[in-house]
Amino acid sequence: MFFNLVILVTLFLVDFAPSSSDDSFIYNGFQSGNLSMDGIANVTYNGLLLLTDSETQNQGHAFYQNPIHFKNSPNGTVFSFSTTFVFAIRSDYGDLRGHGLVFVIAPQRGLPGALANHYLGLFNSINNGDRSNHVVGVELDTIFSEDFGDINNNHVGIDINGLRSVAVHTAGYFDDIGLFHDLTLISGQPMQVWVDYDGSTKQINVTVAQLAAGKPVRPLMSLKYDLSPIIDQTMYVGFSSSTGSVPTHHYILGWSFKTNGKAQEFSQLPTLPRLGRKGTSRFVTIGLPLISLVSLVVATLVAVYYVRRRKYEELLEDWEREYRPQRFKYKDLYTATKGFREMELLGVGGFGKVYRGVMPITKLEIAVKRISHESRQGMKEFVSEIVSMGRIQHRNIVPLLGYCRRKGELLLIYEYMSNGSLDKYLYDQPRLTLDWNQRFRVIRGVASGLFFLHEECDHVVVHRDVKASNVLLDGELNGRLGDFGLARLYGHGTDPQSTRVVGTLGYLAPEHTRTGRATPRTDVFSFGAFLLEVACGKRPIQPRQDGDDLILVDRVYSCLNRGNILDAIDPNIGIDFVPGQVELVLKLGLFCSHSEPSFRPTMRQVLLFLDGVVALPELSTLGVSSATLTFDRHEGFDDFIKSYASSLDYAYSRSPSVTDSFLSGGR
Ligand SMILES: *[C@@H]1O[C@H](CO)[C@@H](O)[C@H](O)[C@H]1NC(C)=O
Ligand SMILES: *[C@@H]1O[C@H](CO)[C@@H](O)[C@H](O)[C@H]1NC(C)=O
Ligand SMILES: *[C@@H]1O[C@H](CO)[C@@H](O)[C@H](O)[C@H]1NC(C)=O
Ligand SMILES: *[C@@H]1O[C@H](CO)[C@@H](O)[C@H](O)[C@H]1NC(C)=O
């Protein structure tokens, strides 16, 4: 008997000794809390962990208070562990979204110094990828970030010490017969994630499924990776999440964790708020009874109501129903811009004014372009384009958030760019100018944005109006291409179809004015004019009193011929520049201005030249000569005016200064 007991005790010690230090916990909702939170993370009254809410450009972290023992000794191997959690991501703007959330194992209860946006609250530009981070993450990433080699805007990734995932897969699951099914992370529906690590085979499995669907047998991702060098003896586990420009709710409903065993499944979880806005107005619930009592008030209220309704009236047609998420309420825009006050006016374009605004609830800063239009023709096509433009996400492209329509008026809503348009820093006695390094960064950025439009989108997107006044500078003076009003889509490989010439004189390629067709090559031509205007601080065509306009390309070329191309540069660029780099930009500008489209480089080549990966050959060997740079000022001009005039209804944006300078100054 005693002997048996000894055996039993010995067995117990042998089998269970390591498990005396096993850590395990489960949260069926977080009311009982005791999480260590920072940033904008919080727990809602009914126990949902809300990592980020309606604040933009922000982050939230929530960590389990106690350290987890992952090893027996500092140099030991990491135990097996398993965790599962249920999350939901909801954006306030339908398809537009924040950046996603990450399950994290980190040395501290927090991630000091981390940035929001595409850094997911995990890292910053300096420590991203650093081996001394000792951070393991499983990201549910909802934005395509070119910088980190993302595959799309809906993926799951395993991150070790950095945001360039070690393994990545489109979000979804494999069913019993091995077929893959997509899941949309931002669907707003609750989904469950399992992360299982096997300490002996060093395998990490990540599995995702719709809540209540059960754990799929085959994991979404299975990666062989020894975590022992990454994970220290004790670490903290938690979540990180970040938003960018769009307010997004990142919820965790429940979470369970266990080392050396299987994480427990949930018993009951808190419920998410109902999708969609709550009932429309208090007017109905409080106002109506009042009306029935006081007839005088009725009359007044009804009058007020109709005035208001008229004031905020919108135009909504049947075909627009599918674009609901991209629709902004006129009333909200009206409030945001304080009734389109002159004070909020950012600028005046050819077909309307641009106002700054702050959205009432979300505090999102926006720029609203008000375009008057009477024609309904082409509107459906145009709106569908706006919606696709809204899906384009690139760091050098101004995000288009949505639109609104009223009688005779179209409103486009963009993210607000705090430093305004680039042209203001270049000519017409700028109050502030940019030094060469700032200009080069803008050029590099615009090139990368344009390359993205031409070669990396689902469709080839031709911008059609690349010029300094359509490049906006964000808070960090990054150049971002804006104003897609003129861009039209056509599928890869299909013949570019266009009959209307819309663009800006001086930036329009000769074949574009002649044939009316815009192609990526015509954008390259405009980009060439843009390069020269940024380096020289002058417009492509500078009207002069004597009627003899200054043509920038001619000027730069004649400086080149005289053997000193640097004579052409803007004296305002300062003295801190590498002459070779300025020369490269000027020569590249000339190269892109080649009158023969097939001679011009592609944006891919432009990037290679700008990054110095490929040296720019001598211009003479590229067929650039004064003959091929002949500025096509007269040929096709009348046609241009005609087609331009007939396209007024369609030309949604265009700066009047250009029309004006061309009509008045041009003769
Ligand atoms: C919460 O965590 C802290 C720190 O680990 C601990 O001191 C405290 O007792 C915990 N409270 C509860 C209610 O678990
Ligand atoms: C969390 O929510 C509580 C109650 O709603 C509020 O008082 C508190 O300020 C919030 N904390 C943060 C960091 O938002
Ligand atoms: C643990 O590993 C480090 C670096 O490999 C080594 O310097 C140290 O001596 C090791 N410690 C033990 C206790 O093995
Ligand atoms: C990971 O997935 C593979 C393949 O389905 C499976 O063989 C292995 O047991 C899984 N490991 C864990 C820790 O779940």
XYZ file of C-alpha atoms and ligand atoms in Angstrom:
723
model
C 0.000 0.000 0.000
C 2.702 2.374 1.046
C 4.764 1.201 -1.915
C 1.878 1.918 -4.258
C 1.537 5.353 -2.872
C 5.218 6.040 -3.479
C 4.820 4.895 -7.075
C 1.775 7.068 -7.440
C 3.574 10.085 -6.032
C 6.606 9.418 -8.212
C 4.397 9.054 -11.260
C 2.669 12.220 -10.352
C 5.961 14.048 -10.049
C 7.308 12.653 -13.294
C 4.204 13.295 -15.309
C 3.078 16.507 -13.865
C 6.127 18.240 -12.540
C 6.405 20.686 -15.450
C 2.713 21.350 -15.323
C 2.913 22.728 -11.827
C 4.074 25.920 -13.560
C 1.575 25.708 -16.418
C -0.252 28.925 -17.016
C -3.795 28.957 -18.141
C -6.658 31.402 -18.162
C -9.945 31.993 -19.884
C -11.984 35.139 -20.397
C -15.591 34.618 -21.413
C -15.902 38.366 -21.852
C -13.743 40.794 -19.947
C -15.988 42.231 -17.211
C -13.827 40.700 -14.532
C -11.095 42.458 -16.419
C -7.776 42.934 -14.815
C -6.124 43.357 -18.144
C -3.296 45.786 -18.437
C -4.477 48.275 -21.054
C -3.005 51.310 -22.714
C -3.711 53.568 -25.646
C -7.404 53.768 -26.438
C -8.179 50.183 -25.378
C -11.103 49.807 -23.004
C -13.696 47.304 -21.857
C -17.317 48.059 -22.710
C -20.085 47.879 -20.126
C -21.062 44.410 -21.312
C -17.554 43.005 -21.276
C -16.257 43.415 -24.814
C -12.611 44.306 -25.048
C -12.542 47.273 -27.412
C -8.964 47.750 -28.613
C -9.701 50.743 -30.790
C -12.878 52.672 -31.369
C -13.794 55.778 -33.253
C -10.444 57.453 -32.855
C -8.262 57.617 -35.921
C -4.477 57.351 -36.087
C -4.420 55.646 -32.738
C -3.633 52.334 -31.073
C -4.732 50.172 -28.188
C -3.051 47.384 -26.248
C -4.410 44.917 -23.731
C -2.203 42.400 -21.954
C -2.802 39.652 -19.449
C -1.511 40.993 -16.134
C 0.654 38.085 -15.105
C 3.785 36.870 -16.817
C 3.570 33.536 -18.610
C 6.295 30.940 -18.065
C 7.335 29.776 -21.477
C 10.541 27.896 -20.577
C 12.190 26.090 -17.714
C 15.442 27.999 -18.107
C 16.581 31.014 -20.099
C 18.229 28.823 -22.702
C 15.591 26.073 -22.627
C 13.104 25.254 -25.341
C 9.723 26.930 -25.461
C 6.829 24.853 -24.117
C 3.902 24.000 -26.265
C 1.155 26.536 -25.904
C -2.257 27.156 -27.290
C -4.511 30.162 -27.381
C -7.840 30.969 -28.914
C -9.783 34.203 -29.136
C -12.877 35.595 -30.736
C -12.702 38.953 -32.482
C -14.794 41.249 -34.659
C -13.717 44.229 -36.722
C -16.194 46.923 -37.606
C -15.491 50.016 -39.575
C -17.615 53.121 -39.373
C -17.286 53.458 -43.133
C -18.163 50.111 -44.626
C -15.384 49.009 -46.856
C -12.868 51.541 -45.592
C -11.068 50.272 -42.594
C -8.468 50.631 -39.866
C -5.410 48.475 -39.813
C -6.292 45.284 -37.973
C -5.275 43.543 -34.806
C -2.527 41.256 -33.577
C -2.192 38.583 -30.918
C 1.186 39.338 -29.334
C 3.768 37.654 -27.153
C 6.114 40.339 -25.847
C 8.693 40.889 -23.113
C 6.591 43.614 -21.444
C 2.936 44.329 -20.743
C 2.829 46.825 -23.571
C 4.715 47.908 -26.638
C 6.402 51.188 -25.822
C 7.234 53.467 -28.718
C 5.009 51.598 -31.160
C 3.198 53.509 -33.883
C -0.382 53.317 -35.116
C -1.409 52.915 -38.751
C 0.381 50.151 -40.623
C 2.721 49.566 -37.677
C -0.323 47.969 -35.975
C 0.733 49.354 -32.591
C 3.529 46.770 -32.572
C 6.671 48.485 -33.764
C 8.011 51.737 -35.118
C 10.127 52.575 -38.124
C 13.326 52.040 -36.129
C 12.733 48.816 -34.252
C 10.646 47.083 -36.926
C 12.496 43.899 -37.850
C 15.028 44.206 -35.034
C 16.092 40.834 -33.623
C 16.316 42.235 -30.127
C 12.534 42.838 -30.033
C 11.615 39.322 -28.877
C 8.095 39.803 -30.166
C 5.911 37.160 -31.784
C 2.632 38.213 -33.351
C -0.232 36.723 -35.286
C -1.671 39.578 -37.324
C -5.143 39.927 -38.750
C -4.269 42.653 -41.190
C -6.991 44.553 -43.027
C -4.879 46.969 -45.040
C -2.492 46.346 -47.864
C 0.865 47.856 -46.880
C 3.309 47.754 -49.701
C 6.167 48.527 -47.300
C 5.784 45.283 -45.429
C 5.257 43.073 -48.446
C 1.590 42.472 -47.717
C -0.286 40.233 -50.124
C -3.633 42.006 -49.905
C -5.900 43.866 -47.513
C -7.365 40.806 -45.860
C -4.719 38.437 -44.579
C -3.396 36.551 -41.601
C 0.333 36.577 -40.917
C 2.874 35.280 -38.448
C 5.229 38.079 -37.454
C 8.545 37.513 -35.742
C 10.162 40.724 -34.498
C 8.819 42.690 -37.452
C 5.871 43.404 -39.690
C 7.194 41.620 -42.732
C 5.371 38.391 -41.983
C 7.320 35.136 -41.882
C 4.237 33.332 -43.141
C 1.089 34.821 -44.568
C -2.203 33.647 -46.010
C -5.370 35.283 -47.264
C -7.912 35.146 -44.447
C -10.134 32.099 -44.626
C -10.310 28.426 -43.772
C -10.059 24.981 -45.333
C -13.147 22.834 -45.139
C -13.216 19.085 -44.500
C -12.425 18.235 -48.090
C -9.598 20.750 -48.259
C -11.340 23.513 -50.216
C -10.367 27.031 -49.236
C -13.057 29.551 -48.334
C -12.442 33.265 -47.918
C -13.348 35.081 -44.758
C -13.603 38.855 -44.686
C -11.888 40.094 -41.551
C -13.772 43.393 -41.552
C -17.164 41.781 -42.079
C -18.104 42.866 -38.549
C -19.053 39.271 -37.748
C -17.383 37.484 -34.840
C -14.659 35.040 -35.839
C -12.479 32.699 -33.838
C -8.729 32.274 -34.129
C -6.610 29.438 -32.755
C -2.852 29.672 -32.400
C -1.171 26.402 -31.456
C 2.533 25.881 -30.981
C 4.061 22.471 -30.575
C 7.260 22.748 -28.546
C 8.688 19.433 -29.724
C 8.034 19.703 -33.465
C 8.484 23.530 -33.373
C 5.389 24.044 -35.431
C 3.021 27.014 -35.234
C -0.485 26.508 -36.523
C -2.946 29.312 -37.073
C -6.585 28.551 -37.756
C -9.500 30.909 -38.347
C -13.216 30.267 -38.604
C -16.553 31.958 -38.323
C -17.693 31.856 -34.693
C -19.700 28.735 -33.885
C -18.508 26.957 -37.015
C -16.043 24.931 -34.945
C -12.307 24.565 -35.466
C -11.441 23.450 -38.988
C -9.290 20.312 -39.023
C -6.707 21.733 -41.358
C -5.012 24.894 -40.104
C -4.941 27.955 -42.343
C -1.203 28.175 -41.832
C 1.310 25.754 -40.439
C 4.827 27.065 -40.034
C 7.903 25.253 -38.778
C 9.751 27.824 -36.702
C 11.650 27.379 -33.474
C 10.437 30.096 -31.141
C 13.051 29.296 -28.475
C 15.472 32.077 -29.482
C 12.612 34.584 -29.663
C 10.578 33.838 -26.571
C 12.222 34.454 -23.185
C 11.632 32.424 -20.078
C 8.757 34.643 -19.019
C 6.766 36.792 -21.393
C 3.457 38.620 -21.551
C 0.588 37.858 -23.871
C -1.991 40.246 -25.230
C -3.360 42.140 -28.185
C -2.447 45.178 -30.164
C -4.495 47.078 -32.675
C -4.312 50.331 -34.596
C -6.387 52.611 -36.768
C -5.324 54.886 -39.571
C -7.578 57.398 -41.223
C -10.793 55.532 -40.742
C -12.386 54.980 -37.349
C -12.607 51.242 -36.806
C -13.811 49.187 -33.860
C -11.564 46.229 -33.068
C -13.302 43.948 -30.565
C -12.146 40.888 -28.645
C -15.077 38.922 -27.218
C -13.237 36.167 -25.411
C -9.771 34.774 -24.948
C -8.280 31.662 -23.524
C -4.678 30.592 -23.168
C -2.752 27.589 -21.904
C 0.811 26.364 -21.914
C 1.428 22.617 -22.273
C -2.135 21.898 -23.243
C -5.115 22.922 -25.255
C -6.735 26.278 -24.590
C -10.221 25.908 -23.187
C -13.174 26.691 -25.452
C -15.625 29.437 -24.527
C -18.866 28.899 -22.714
C -20.634 32.171 -23.359
C -19.474 35.414 -24.830
C -20.719 38.978 -24.619
C -22.724 40.159 -27.594
C -21.608 42.728 -30.103
C -23.616 45.892 -30.627
C -26.248 45.538 -33.316
C -24.978 46.415 -36.754
C -26.222 49.633 -38.300
C -27.133 52.920 -36.765
C -29.734 53.202 -34.065
C -33.175 54.732 -34.716
C -33.112 57.908 -36.706
C -34.111 60.810 -34.574
C -35.470 61.816 -31.264
C -37.754 64.023 -33.234
C -40.000 61.050 -33.805
C -40.097 59.812 -30.231
C -40.157 63.076 -28.345
C -41.186 65.633 -30.924
C -44.287 63.908 -32.222
C -46.192 63.578 -28.941
C -45.426 67.183 -28.309
C -46.832 68.140 -31.677
C -50.063 66.364 -30.997
C -50.434 68.451 -27.880
C -49.585 71.881 -29.079
C -50.911 72.700 -32.479
C -48.995 75.914 -32.726
C -45.785 74.032 -32.163
C -46.900 71.608 -34.823
C -47.061 74.267 -37.435
C -43.703 75.680 -36.469
C -41.995 72.327 -36.239
C -43.386 71.129 -39.522
C -42.173 74.280 -41.189
C -38.755 73.901 -39.620
C -38.713 70.261 -40.575
C -39.389 71.005 -44.230
C -36.852 73.760 -44.347
C -34.295 71.428 -42.863
C -35.227 68.616 -45.143
C -34.841 70.814 -48.144
C -31.594 72.100 -46.789
C -30.184 68.630 -46.378
C -31.964 67.021 -49.314
C -29.959 64.480 -51.273
C -30.318 62.726 -54.551
C -30.327 58.974 -54.217
C -31.195 56.695 -57.080
C -31.860 52.977 -57.089
C -28.575 52.016 -58.666
C -26.724 53.654 -55.809
C -27.986 51.325 -53.114
C -24.943 49.096 -53.374
C -22.713 52.104 -52.733
C -24.321 52.874 -49.377
C -21.080 52.441 -47.428
C -19.418 55.064 -49.597
C -22.290 57.527 -49.260
C -21.876 60.401 -46.863
C -24.905 62.203 -45.485
C -25.138 65.734 -46.726
C -26.218 66.808 -43.310
C -22.986 65.448 -41.810
C -20.932 67.208 -44.462
C -22.844 70.401 -43.794
C -22.067 70.156 -40.095
C -18.473 69.099 -40.755
C -17.747 72.161 -42.852
C -19.770 74.463 -40.593
C -22.259 75.015 -43.369
C -19.596 75.290 -46.091
C -18.314 78.465 -44.539
C -15.844 80.591 -46.428
C -13.456 80.166 -43.511
C -13.225 76.479 -44.277
C -12.512 77.020 -47.961
C -9.269 75.351 -48.967
C -9.279 76.236 -52.622
C -11.302 76.802 -55.741
C -11.134 74.392 -58.626
C -12.539 74.597 -62.107
C -15.847 73.077 -61.241
C -16.216 73.746 -57.609
C -14.753 74.579 -54.282
C -12.886 72.462 -51.772
C -13.699 72.777 -48.091
C -12.027 71.493 -44.994
C -14.230 69.730 -42.460
C -14.324 67.630 -39.341
C -16.910 64.843 -39.252
C -19.319 65.384 -36.366
C -19.032 62.094 -34.476
C -15.811 60.545 -35.633
C -13.787 63.783 -35.735
C -12.290 62.544 -38.976
C -10.657 65.414 -40.852
C -11.859 65.600 -44.405
C -11.657 67.695 -47.536
C -14.923 68.029 -49.420
C -14.938 68.898 -53.078
C -18.221 70.406 -54.208
C -18.763 70.040 -57.888
C -21.741 71.481 -59.638
C -23.106 69.388 -62.417
C -26.426 69.307 -64.130
C -25.908 66.365 -66.352
C -26.977 62.994 -65.083
C -25.365 61.414 -68.059
C -22.339 59.368 -67.123
C -23.094 59.770 -63.439
C -23.631 56.098 -62.775
C -20.360 55.225 -64.416
C -18.606 57.989 -62.571
C -19.896 56.974 -59.164
C -18.867 53.384 -59.726
C -15.405 54.712 -60.516
C -15.356 56.742 -57.338
C -16.171 53.640 -55.399
C -13.337 51.712 -56.994
C -11.001 54.649 -56.401
C -11.965 54.489 -52.761
C -10.602 50.974 -52.644
C -7.167 52.085 -53.756
C -4.907 52.297 -50.767
C -1.403 53.512 -51.206
C 0.760 55.751 -49.117
C 1.271 58.138 -52.006
C -2.345 58.429 -53.006
C -4.857 60.675 -51.283
C -7.556 58.406 -49.894
C -10.968 59.058 -51.393
C -13.435 58.303 -48.642
C -16.731 58.574 -50.423
C -19.262 60.806 -52.051
C -22.643 62.420 -51.750
C -25.084 63.622 -54.378
C -27.599 66.408 -54.368
C -29.609 68.011 -57.069
C -27.147 69.618 -59.460
C -24.258 68.845 -57.204
C -21.762 66.120 -56.502
C -19.584 66.047 -53.409
C -16.390 64.050 -53.142
C -14.894 63.392 -49.742
C -11.154 62.957 -49.375
C -8.897 62.537 -46.428
C -7.621 65.947 -45.389
C -3.986 66.631 -46.259
C -2.698 69.158 -43.794
C 0.014 70.704 -45.935
C -2.049 71.475 -49.007
C -1.028 71.184 -52.620
C 2.546 71.120 -53.826
C 2.231 73.978 -56.343
C 1.869 76.456 -53.491
C 5.455 75.669 -52.496
C 6.794 76.036 -56.004
C 5.669 79.143 -57.830
C 3.760 82.427 -57.656
C 5.912 83.809 -54.865
C 5.595 80.892 -52.461
C 5.541 81.750 -48.783
C 7.323 78.502 -48.027
C 9.527 76.534 -50.330
C 10.847 73.013 -50.099
C 14.525 72.155 -50.118
C 15.903 69.647 -52.552
C 15.672 66.630 -50.275
C 12.036 67.334 -49.529
C 11.331 67.773 -53.230
C 13.102 64.567 -54.120
C 11.086 62.669 -51.556
C 7.875 64.046 -53.057
C 9.029 63.085 -56.551
C 9.927 59.588 -55.386
C 6.554 59.294 -53.678
C 4.535 60.447 -56.669
C 6.506 58.078 -58.901
C 5.708 55.214 -56.598
C 2.018 56.172 -56.454
C 1.815 56.360 -60.206
C 3.629 53.062 -60.620
C 1.082 51.555 -58.264
C -1.807 52.882 -60.371
C -0.274 51.681 -63.608
C 1.007 48.298 -62.622
C -0.126 47.174 -59.226
C -3.856 47.835 -59.059
C -6.455 45.303 -60.119
C -7.048 47.503 -63.134
C -4.705 49.790 -64.941
C -5.584 53.225 -63.660
C -4.538 56.195 -65.738
C -4.465 59.299 -63.619
C -4.840 61.714 -66.551
C -3.958 64.831 -64.651
C -0.570 64.485 -62.992
C 0.700 67.941 -62.045
C 1.987 69.750 -58.996
C -1.403 71.194 -58.095
C -2.828 67.668 -57.938
C -0.120 66.491 -55.575
C -0.966 67.050 -51.940
C 1.371 67.001 -48.993
C 0.394 65.168 -45.856
C 1.510 66.007 -42.331
C 4.949 64.552 -42.971
C 5.341 66.272 -46.342
C 4.883 63.035 -48.235
C 3.648 63.668 -51.754
C 0.282 62.092 -52.460
C -1.497 62.008 -55.777
C -4.953 63.387 -55.577
C -7.856 64.219 -57.796
C -8.892 61.173 -59.620
C -11.809 63.083 -61.004
C -10.444 62.574 -64.448
C -8.999 59.162 -64.145
C -10.934 56.460 -65.853
C -10.444 52.792 -65.595
C -9.885 50.221 -68.192
C -8.967 46.595 -67.807
C -5.449 45.263 -68.184
C -4.739 44.387 -71.754
C -7.857 45.948 -73.251
C -7.660 48.794 -75.621
C -7.739 52.129 -73.870
C -11.014 53.716 -74.821
C -11.567 57.360 -74.574
C -12.964 60.009 -76.755
C -12.698 63.038 -74.570
C -9.577 64.985 -73.969
C -9.493 66.260 -70.461
C -6.345 67.305 -68.787
C -4.195 70.309 -68.331
C -2.312 72.057 -71.044
C 1.421 71.753 -70.662
C 1.073 68.312 -69.190
C -0.837 66.732 -72.047
C 1.141 64.430 -74.273
C 0.946 65.348 -77.977
C -0.651 62.037 -78.937
C -3.213 62.543 -76.210
C -4.453 65.833 -77.641
C -4.325 64.321 -81.103
C -6.114 61.039 -80.512
C -7.971 61.769 -77.316
C -6.591 58.643 -75.748
C -5.035 58.587 -72.332
C -2.645 55.744 -71.555
C -0.017 55.094 -68.902
C 2.422 56.660 -71.383
C 0.496 59.930 -71.417
C 0.740 59.928 -67.621
C 4.498 59.459 -67.960
C 4.580 62.534 -70.188
C 2.740 64.548 -67.530
C 5.061 63.116 -64.913
C 7.996 64.447 -66.986
C 6.476 67.930 -66.943
C 5.944 67.485 -63.209
C 9.611 66.553 -62.639
C 10.729 69.697 -64.411
C 8.317 71.954 -62.570
C 9.385 70.589 -59.192
C 13.089 70.939 -59.950
C 12.787 74.331 -61.657
C 9.977 75.838 -59.597
C 8.172 76.939 -62.752
C 5.020 75.964 -64.595
C 5.445 73.977 -67.817
C 4.072 76.980 -69.692
C 4.730 80.313 -68.102
C 2.576 83.012 -69.767
C 4.480 86.225 -70.398
C 3.349 89.765 -71.038
C 4.825 89.849 -74.521
C 2.807 86.785 -75.481
C 5.944 84.741 -75.979
C 5.363 82.055 -73.382
C 8.199 80.437 -71.572
C 8.207 76.748 -72.333
C 9.951 74.944 -69.522
C 11.041 71.886 -71.526
C 12.730 74.144 -74.098
C 14.504 76.038 -71.394
C 15.833 72.955 -69.637
C 16.928 71.460 -72.927
C 18.788 74.580 -73.936
C 20.581 74.591 -70.564
C 21.548 70.987 -71.213
C 22.856 71.941 -74.651
C 24.894 74.762 -73.209
C 26.527 72.168 -70.986
C 25.052 73.301 -67.731
C 21.687 71.778 -67.109
C 21.807 72.903 -63.473
C 21.264 76.519 -64.653
C 17.606 75.560 -64.993
C 16.988 74.759 -61.343
C 14.941 76.707 -58.856
C 17.263 78.920 -56.793
C 15.007 78.179 -53.818
C 16.081 74.562 -53.487
C 18.920 75.557 -51.218
C 22.504 74.475 -51.332
C 22.178 71.077 -49.728
C 21.770 68.838 -52.734
C 23.667 66.256 -54.696
C 24.141 67.801 -58.158
C 24.015 64.371 -59.764
C 20.564 63.759 -58.315
C 19.176 67.083 -59.559
C 20.688 66.412 -62.942
C 19.098 62.966 -62.988
C 15.663 64.444 -62.260
C 16.010 67.087 -64.974
C 17.219 64.611 -67.560
C 14.550 62.132 -66.597
C 12.032 64.954 -67.020
C 13.254 65.465 -70.575
C 13.273 61.735 -71.252
C 9.632 61.443 -70.121
C 8.737 64.419 -72.345
C 9.698 62.561 -75.489
C 7.073 63.259 -78.116
C 7.111 59.629 -79.226
C 5.225 57.599 -76.595
C 7.153 54.382 -77.145
C 10.429 56.163 -76.381
C 9.279 57.274 -72.943
C 10.227 55.118 -69.975
C 7.575 53.236 -67.988
C 6.978 54.180 -64.360
C 8.753 50.994 -63.371
C 11.869 52.185 -65.202
C 11.463 55.672 -63.765
C 11.629 54.199 -60.274
C 14.743 52.227 -61.138
C 16.420 55.407 -62.405
C 15.321 57.450 -59.393
C 16.555 54.836 -56.976
C 19.851 54.640 -58.812
C 19.385 50.939 -59.489
C 19.860 51.590 -63.166
C 21.939 54.493 -64.451
C 20.165 56.847 -66.839
C 21.904 56.562 -70.218
C 22.989 59.666 -72.134
C 19.894 61.442 -73.431
C 21.201 61.492 -76.999
C 21.318 57.699 -76.980
C 17.679 57.667 -75.852
C 16.578 59.594 -78.895
C 15.959 62.805 -76.997
C 16.697 65.830 -79.119
C 15.202 69.246 -79.613
C 13.098 67.784 -82.409
C 11.548 65.135 -80.189
C 10.824 67.659 -77.466
C 8.988 70.038 -79.758
C 6.238 71.301 -77.676
C 2.985 70.618 -79.374
C 1.361 73.930 -78.697
C -0.585 74.527 -81.813
C -1.248 71.277 -83.490
C -4.646 69.953 -82.556
C -5.401 72.981 -80.513
C -8.729 73.830 -81.969
C -9.764 70.243 -81.655
C -8.679 70.351 -78.120
C -10.797 73.352 -77.343
C -13.775 71.800 -79.020
C -13.505 68.475 -77.356
C -12.752 70.154 -74.130
C -15.831 72.309 -74.373
C -18.004 69.338 -75.191
C -16.594 67.458 -72.271
C -17.469 70.066 -69.690
C -20.193 67.889 -68.339
C -17.793 65.122 -67.730
C -14.755 66.960 -66.643
C -15.262 66.854 -62.974
C -12.182 68.648 -61.920
C -9.754 71.005 -63.390
C -8.077 74.026 -62.107
C -9.480 77.198 -63.645
C -6.129 78.889 -63.558
C -5.051 76.638 -66.348
C -8.068 77.264 -68.487
C -7.713 80.927 -67.817
C -4.043 81.156 -68.466
C -4.468 79.208 -71.618
C -7.389 81.210 -72.912
C -6.120 84.616 -71.965
C -2.385 84.370 -71.592
C -2.005 81.967 -74.462
C -2.689 84.455 -77.163
C -5.005 42.093 -10.984
O -3.630 41.996 -11.265
C -2.788 42.597 -10.284
C -1.361 42.510 -10.753
O -1.037 41.243 -11.199
C -3.003 41.884 -8.947
O -2.217 42.522 -7.964
C -4.463 41.960 -8.570
O -4.701 41.210 -7.404
C -5.348 41.405 -9.688
N -6.740 41.614 -9.366
C -7.671 40.713 -9.597
C -9.063 41.101 -9.242
O -7.419 39.608 -10.094
C -12.916 53.520 -20.505
O -14.309 53.574 -20.278
C -14.655 54.217 -19.081
C -16.140 54.068 -18.876
O -16.845 54.172 -20.065
C -14.225 55.672 -19.120
O -14.528 56.310 -17.930
C -12.713 55.702 -19.343
O -12.274 57.033 -19.490
C -12.333 54.921 -20.593
N -10.894 54.852 -20.698
C -10.251 55.124 -21.829
C -8.770 54.971 -21.790
O -10.824 55.459 -22.850
C 22.758 30.645 -22.620
O 23.114 31.062 -23.929
C 23.980 32.158 -23.967
C 24.160 32.598 -25.385
O 24.059 31.501 -26.255
C 25.296 31.782 -23.316
O 26.180 32.882 -23.312
C 25.033 31.333 -21.895
O 26.224 30.869 -21.307
C 23.975 30.236 -21.842
N 23.611 29.956 -20.456
C 23.411 28.743 -19.976
C 23.024 28.668 -18.557
O 23.544 27.751 -20.690
C -0.486 21.645 -36.880
O -1.074 21.202 -38.069
C -0.526 20.005 -38.560
C -1.149 19.752 -39.915
O -2.558 19.698 -39.808
C -0.770 18.881 -37.561
O -0.203 17.705 -38.038
C -0.146 19.282 -36.236
O -0.456 18.307 -35.245
C -0.662 20.621 -35.790
N 0.061 21.048 -34.615
C -0.544 21.623 -33.569
C 0.346 22.073 -32.457
O -1.746 21.794 -33.547
